Tab-separated table of C-alpha atoms and ligand atoms in Angstrom:
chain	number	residue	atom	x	y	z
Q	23	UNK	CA	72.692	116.256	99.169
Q	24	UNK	CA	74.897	112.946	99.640
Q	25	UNK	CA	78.424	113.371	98.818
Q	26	UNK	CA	79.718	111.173	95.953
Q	27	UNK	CA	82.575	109.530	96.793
Q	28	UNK	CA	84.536	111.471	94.292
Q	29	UNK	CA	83.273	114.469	95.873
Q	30	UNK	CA	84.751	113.185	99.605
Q	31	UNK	CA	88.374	111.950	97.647
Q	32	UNK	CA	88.425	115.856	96.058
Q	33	UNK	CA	87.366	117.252	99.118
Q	34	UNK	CA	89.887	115.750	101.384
Q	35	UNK	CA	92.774	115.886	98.627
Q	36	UNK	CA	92.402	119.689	98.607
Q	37	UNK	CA	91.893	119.742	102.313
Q	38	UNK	CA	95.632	118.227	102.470
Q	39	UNK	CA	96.968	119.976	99.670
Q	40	UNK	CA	97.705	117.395	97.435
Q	41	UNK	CA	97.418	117.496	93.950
Q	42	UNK	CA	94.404	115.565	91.911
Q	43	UNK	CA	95.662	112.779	89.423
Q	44	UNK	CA	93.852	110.308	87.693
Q	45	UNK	CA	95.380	107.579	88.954
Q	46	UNK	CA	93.723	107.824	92.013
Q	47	UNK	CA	90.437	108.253	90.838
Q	48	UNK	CA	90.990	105.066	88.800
Q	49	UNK	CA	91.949	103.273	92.406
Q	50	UNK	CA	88.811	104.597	93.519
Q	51	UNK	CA	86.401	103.179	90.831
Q	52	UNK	CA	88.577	99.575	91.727
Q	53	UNK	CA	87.463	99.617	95.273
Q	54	UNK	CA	83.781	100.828	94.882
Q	55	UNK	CA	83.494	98.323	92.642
Q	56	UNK	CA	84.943	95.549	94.729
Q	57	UNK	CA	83.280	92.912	97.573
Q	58	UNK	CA	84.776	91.980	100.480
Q	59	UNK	CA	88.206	92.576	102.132
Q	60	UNK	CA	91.514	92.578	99.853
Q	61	UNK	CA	94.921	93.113	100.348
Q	62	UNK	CA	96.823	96.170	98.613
Q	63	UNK	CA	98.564	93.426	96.205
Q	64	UNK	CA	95.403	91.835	95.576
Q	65	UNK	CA	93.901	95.529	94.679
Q	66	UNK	CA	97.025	95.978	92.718
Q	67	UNK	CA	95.971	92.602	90.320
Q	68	UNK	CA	92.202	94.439	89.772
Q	69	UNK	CA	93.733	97.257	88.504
Q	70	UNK	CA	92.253	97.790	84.708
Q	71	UNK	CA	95.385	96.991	82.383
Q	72	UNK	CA	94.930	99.978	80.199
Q	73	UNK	CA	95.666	102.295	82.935
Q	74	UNK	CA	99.014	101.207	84.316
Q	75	UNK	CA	99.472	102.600	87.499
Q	76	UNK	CA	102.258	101.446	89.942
Q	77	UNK	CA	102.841	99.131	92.861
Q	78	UNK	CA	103.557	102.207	95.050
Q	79	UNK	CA	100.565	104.620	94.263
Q	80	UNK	CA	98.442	101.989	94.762
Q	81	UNK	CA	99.212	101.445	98.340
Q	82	UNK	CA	99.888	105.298	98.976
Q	83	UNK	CA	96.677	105.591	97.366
Q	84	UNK	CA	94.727	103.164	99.833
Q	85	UNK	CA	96.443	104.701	102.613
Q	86	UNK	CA	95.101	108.077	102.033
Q	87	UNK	CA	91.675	106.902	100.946
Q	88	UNK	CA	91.595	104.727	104.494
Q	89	UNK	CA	92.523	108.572	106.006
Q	90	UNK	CA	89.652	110.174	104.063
Q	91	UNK	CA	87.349	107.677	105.279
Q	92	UNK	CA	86.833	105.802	102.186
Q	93	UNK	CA	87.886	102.702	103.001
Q	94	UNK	CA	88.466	100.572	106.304
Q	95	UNK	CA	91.530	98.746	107.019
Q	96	UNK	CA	91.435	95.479	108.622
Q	97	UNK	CA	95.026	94.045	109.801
Q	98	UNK	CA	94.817	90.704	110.246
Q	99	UNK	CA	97.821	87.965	111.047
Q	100	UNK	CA	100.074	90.362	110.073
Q	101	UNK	CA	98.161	91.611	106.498
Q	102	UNK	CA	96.167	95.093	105.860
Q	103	UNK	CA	92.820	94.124	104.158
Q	104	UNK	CA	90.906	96.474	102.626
Q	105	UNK	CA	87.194	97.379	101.848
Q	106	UNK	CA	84.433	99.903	100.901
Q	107	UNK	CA	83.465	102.262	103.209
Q	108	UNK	CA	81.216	104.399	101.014
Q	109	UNK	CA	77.751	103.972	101.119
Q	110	UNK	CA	78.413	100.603	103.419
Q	111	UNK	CA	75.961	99.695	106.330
Q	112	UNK	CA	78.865	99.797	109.285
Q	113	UNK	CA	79.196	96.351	110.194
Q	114	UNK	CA	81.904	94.057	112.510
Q	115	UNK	CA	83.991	91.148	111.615
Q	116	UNK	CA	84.779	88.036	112.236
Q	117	UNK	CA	87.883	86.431	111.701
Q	118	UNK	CA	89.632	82.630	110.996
Q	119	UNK	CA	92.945	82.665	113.037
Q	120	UNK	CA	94.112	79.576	110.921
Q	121	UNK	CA	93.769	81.176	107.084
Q	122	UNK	CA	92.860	84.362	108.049
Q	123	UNK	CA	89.726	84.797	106.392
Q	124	UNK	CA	87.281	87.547	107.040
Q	125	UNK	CA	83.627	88.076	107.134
Q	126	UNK	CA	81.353	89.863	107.877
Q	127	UNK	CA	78.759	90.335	110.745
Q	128	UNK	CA	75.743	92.544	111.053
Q	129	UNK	CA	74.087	92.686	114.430
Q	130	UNK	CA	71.607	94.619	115.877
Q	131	UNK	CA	72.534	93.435	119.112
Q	132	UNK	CA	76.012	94.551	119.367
Q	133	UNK	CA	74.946	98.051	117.392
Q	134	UNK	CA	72.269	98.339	120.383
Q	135	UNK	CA	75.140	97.260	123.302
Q	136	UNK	CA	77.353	100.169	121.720
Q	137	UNK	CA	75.076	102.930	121.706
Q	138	UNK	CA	74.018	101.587	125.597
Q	139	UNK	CA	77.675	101.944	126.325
Q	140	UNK	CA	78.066	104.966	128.367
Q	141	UNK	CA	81.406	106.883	127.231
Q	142	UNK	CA	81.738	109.985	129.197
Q	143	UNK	CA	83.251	113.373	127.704
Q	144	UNK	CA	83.553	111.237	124.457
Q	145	UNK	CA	81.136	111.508	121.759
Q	146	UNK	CA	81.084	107.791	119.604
Q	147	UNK	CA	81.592	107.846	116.176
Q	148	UNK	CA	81.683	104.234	114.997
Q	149	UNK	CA	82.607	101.060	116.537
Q	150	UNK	CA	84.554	97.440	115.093
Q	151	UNK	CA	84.401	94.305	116.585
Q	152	UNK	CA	86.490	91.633	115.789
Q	153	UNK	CA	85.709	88.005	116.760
Q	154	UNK	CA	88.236	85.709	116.453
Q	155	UNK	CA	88.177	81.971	116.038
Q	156	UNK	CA	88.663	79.053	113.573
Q	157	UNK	CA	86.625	78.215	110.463
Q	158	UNK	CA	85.144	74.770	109.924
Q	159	UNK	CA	87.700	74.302	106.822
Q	160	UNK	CA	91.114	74.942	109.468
Q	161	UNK	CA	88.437	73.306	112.367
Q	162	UNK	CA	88.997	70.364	109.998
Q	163	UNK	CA	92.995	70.386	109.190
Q	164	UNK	CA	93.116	70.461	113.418
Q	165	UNK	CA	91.089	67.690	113.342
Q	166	UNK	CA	93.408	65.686	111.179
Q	167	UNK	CA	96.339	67.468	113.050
Q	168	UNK	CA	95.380	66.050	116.222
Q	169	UNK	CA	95.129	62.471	115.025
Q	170	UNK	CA	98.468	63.093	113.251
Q	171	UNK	CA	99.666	64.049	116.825
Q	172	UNK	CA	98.356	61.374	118.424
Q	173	UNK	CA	100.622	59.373	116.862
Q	174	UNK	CA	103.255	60.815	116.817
Q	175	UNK	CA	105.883	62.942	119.019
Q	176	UNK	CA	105.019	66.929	118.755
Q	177	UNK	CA	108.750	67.280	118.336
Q	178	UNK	CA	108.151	66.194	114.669
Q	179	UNK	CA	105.886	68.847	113.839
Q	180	UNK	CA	106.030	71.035	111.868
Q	181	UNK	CA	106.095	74.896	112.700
Q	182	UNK	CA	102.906	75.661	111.219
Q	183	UNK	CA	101.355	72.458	112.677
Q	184	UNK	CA	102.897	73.507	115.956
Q	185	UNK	CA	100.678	77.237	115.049
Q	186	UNK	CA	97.522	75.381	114.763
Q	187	UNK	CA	98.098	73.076	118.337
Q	188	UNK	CA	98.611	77.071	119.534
Q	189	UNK	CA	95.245	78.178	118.074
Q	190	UNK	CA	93.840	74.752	119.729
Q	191	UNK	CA	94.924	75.509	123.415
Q	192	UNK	CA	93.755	78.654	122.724
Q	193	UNK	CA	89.908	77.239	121.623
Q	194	UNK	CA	89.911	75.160	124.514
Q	195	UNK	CA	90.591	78.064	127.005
Q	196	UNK	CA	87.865	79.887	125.270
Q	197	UNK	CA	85.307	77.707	125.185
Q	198	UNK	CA	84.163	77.950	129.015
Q	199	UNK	CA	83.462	82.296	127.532
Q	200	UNK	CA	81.775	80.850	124.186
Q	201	UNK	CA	79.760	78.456	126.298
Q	202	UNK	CA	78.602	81.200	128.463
Q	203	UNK	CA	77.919	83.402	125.321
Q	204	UNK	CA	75.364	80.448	124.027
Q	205	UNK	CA	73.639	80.380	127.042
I	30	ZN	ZN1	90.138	79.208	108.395
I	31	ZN	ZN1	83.660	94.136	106.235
């Protein structure tokens, strides 16, 4: 019979001796219900108002579902994300390193490349992939960047301009691997 994912939260919380509250089974609901990846503060502002529950269980709460294996953590430019891990198809990521955004990516390919993999004296459980690059919204603000700095002196910019001419040398020294990637 398939665990519920109430079933896995009780399970573990016994496991670690911790004691059963409400609260966290109210977190719980919040995150099956949820799509995507969010941070703890964004979890924090889905919270159902007639159940006040604080700042601080929230996030201990997250941490300890992320070690029971209900959720998967992302951290990204500095940020923990957040999503559902119960009853999810595993899946990778892909990742804007201008706004930071994060989707994701099924592939058969990659799920076929990791169980070809050959890991000896280590049994695989799951795998992640991240791919990181730039979205066409920031692919746009470097366009207008780089006609900004075309005209003017890159001591003028500013620091998060300055970020995004980073994120551009960095594009251009990947493109020869993307390029080969395509091919
Ligand atoms: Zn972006
Ligand atoms: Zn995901």
């Amino acid at each position: 019979m398939v665990k519920s994912a109430k079933d896995i939260l009780d399970s573990y919380i016994e496991e670690q001796g911790k004691r059963k509250t409400p609260e966290r089974n109210i977190v719980l609901d919040v995150v099956l219900a949820m799509n995507g990846h969010h941070s703890a503060d964004e979890i924090c502002a889905m919270m159902p108002e007639r159940y006040p529950i604080s700042r601080a269980t929230v996030f201990s709460t997250l941490s300890l579902f992320d070690e029971a294996g209900l959720v998967y953590s992302h951290q990204i430019n500095g940020r923990t994300l957040y999503e559902n891990a119960y009853e999810v198809e595993p899946h990778h990521h892909y990742i804007c390193k201008g706004c930071g955004r994060i989707w994701n990516l099924k592939s058969n390919k990659i799920t076929e490349l990791v169980a070809e993999c050959r890991t000896p004296r280590f049994k695989k459980l799951r795998s992640s992939l991240y791919i990181y690059g730039l979205c066409d919204v920031c692919g746009a603000r470097l366009y207008r960047l780089k006609k900004k700095m075309e005209k003017e002196k890159e001591a003028k910019m500013t620091r998060e301009e300055k970020r995004f001419a980073r994120i551009d040398a960095e594009l251009n020294e990947a493109a020869e691997w993307i390029n080969n990637e395509n091919n």
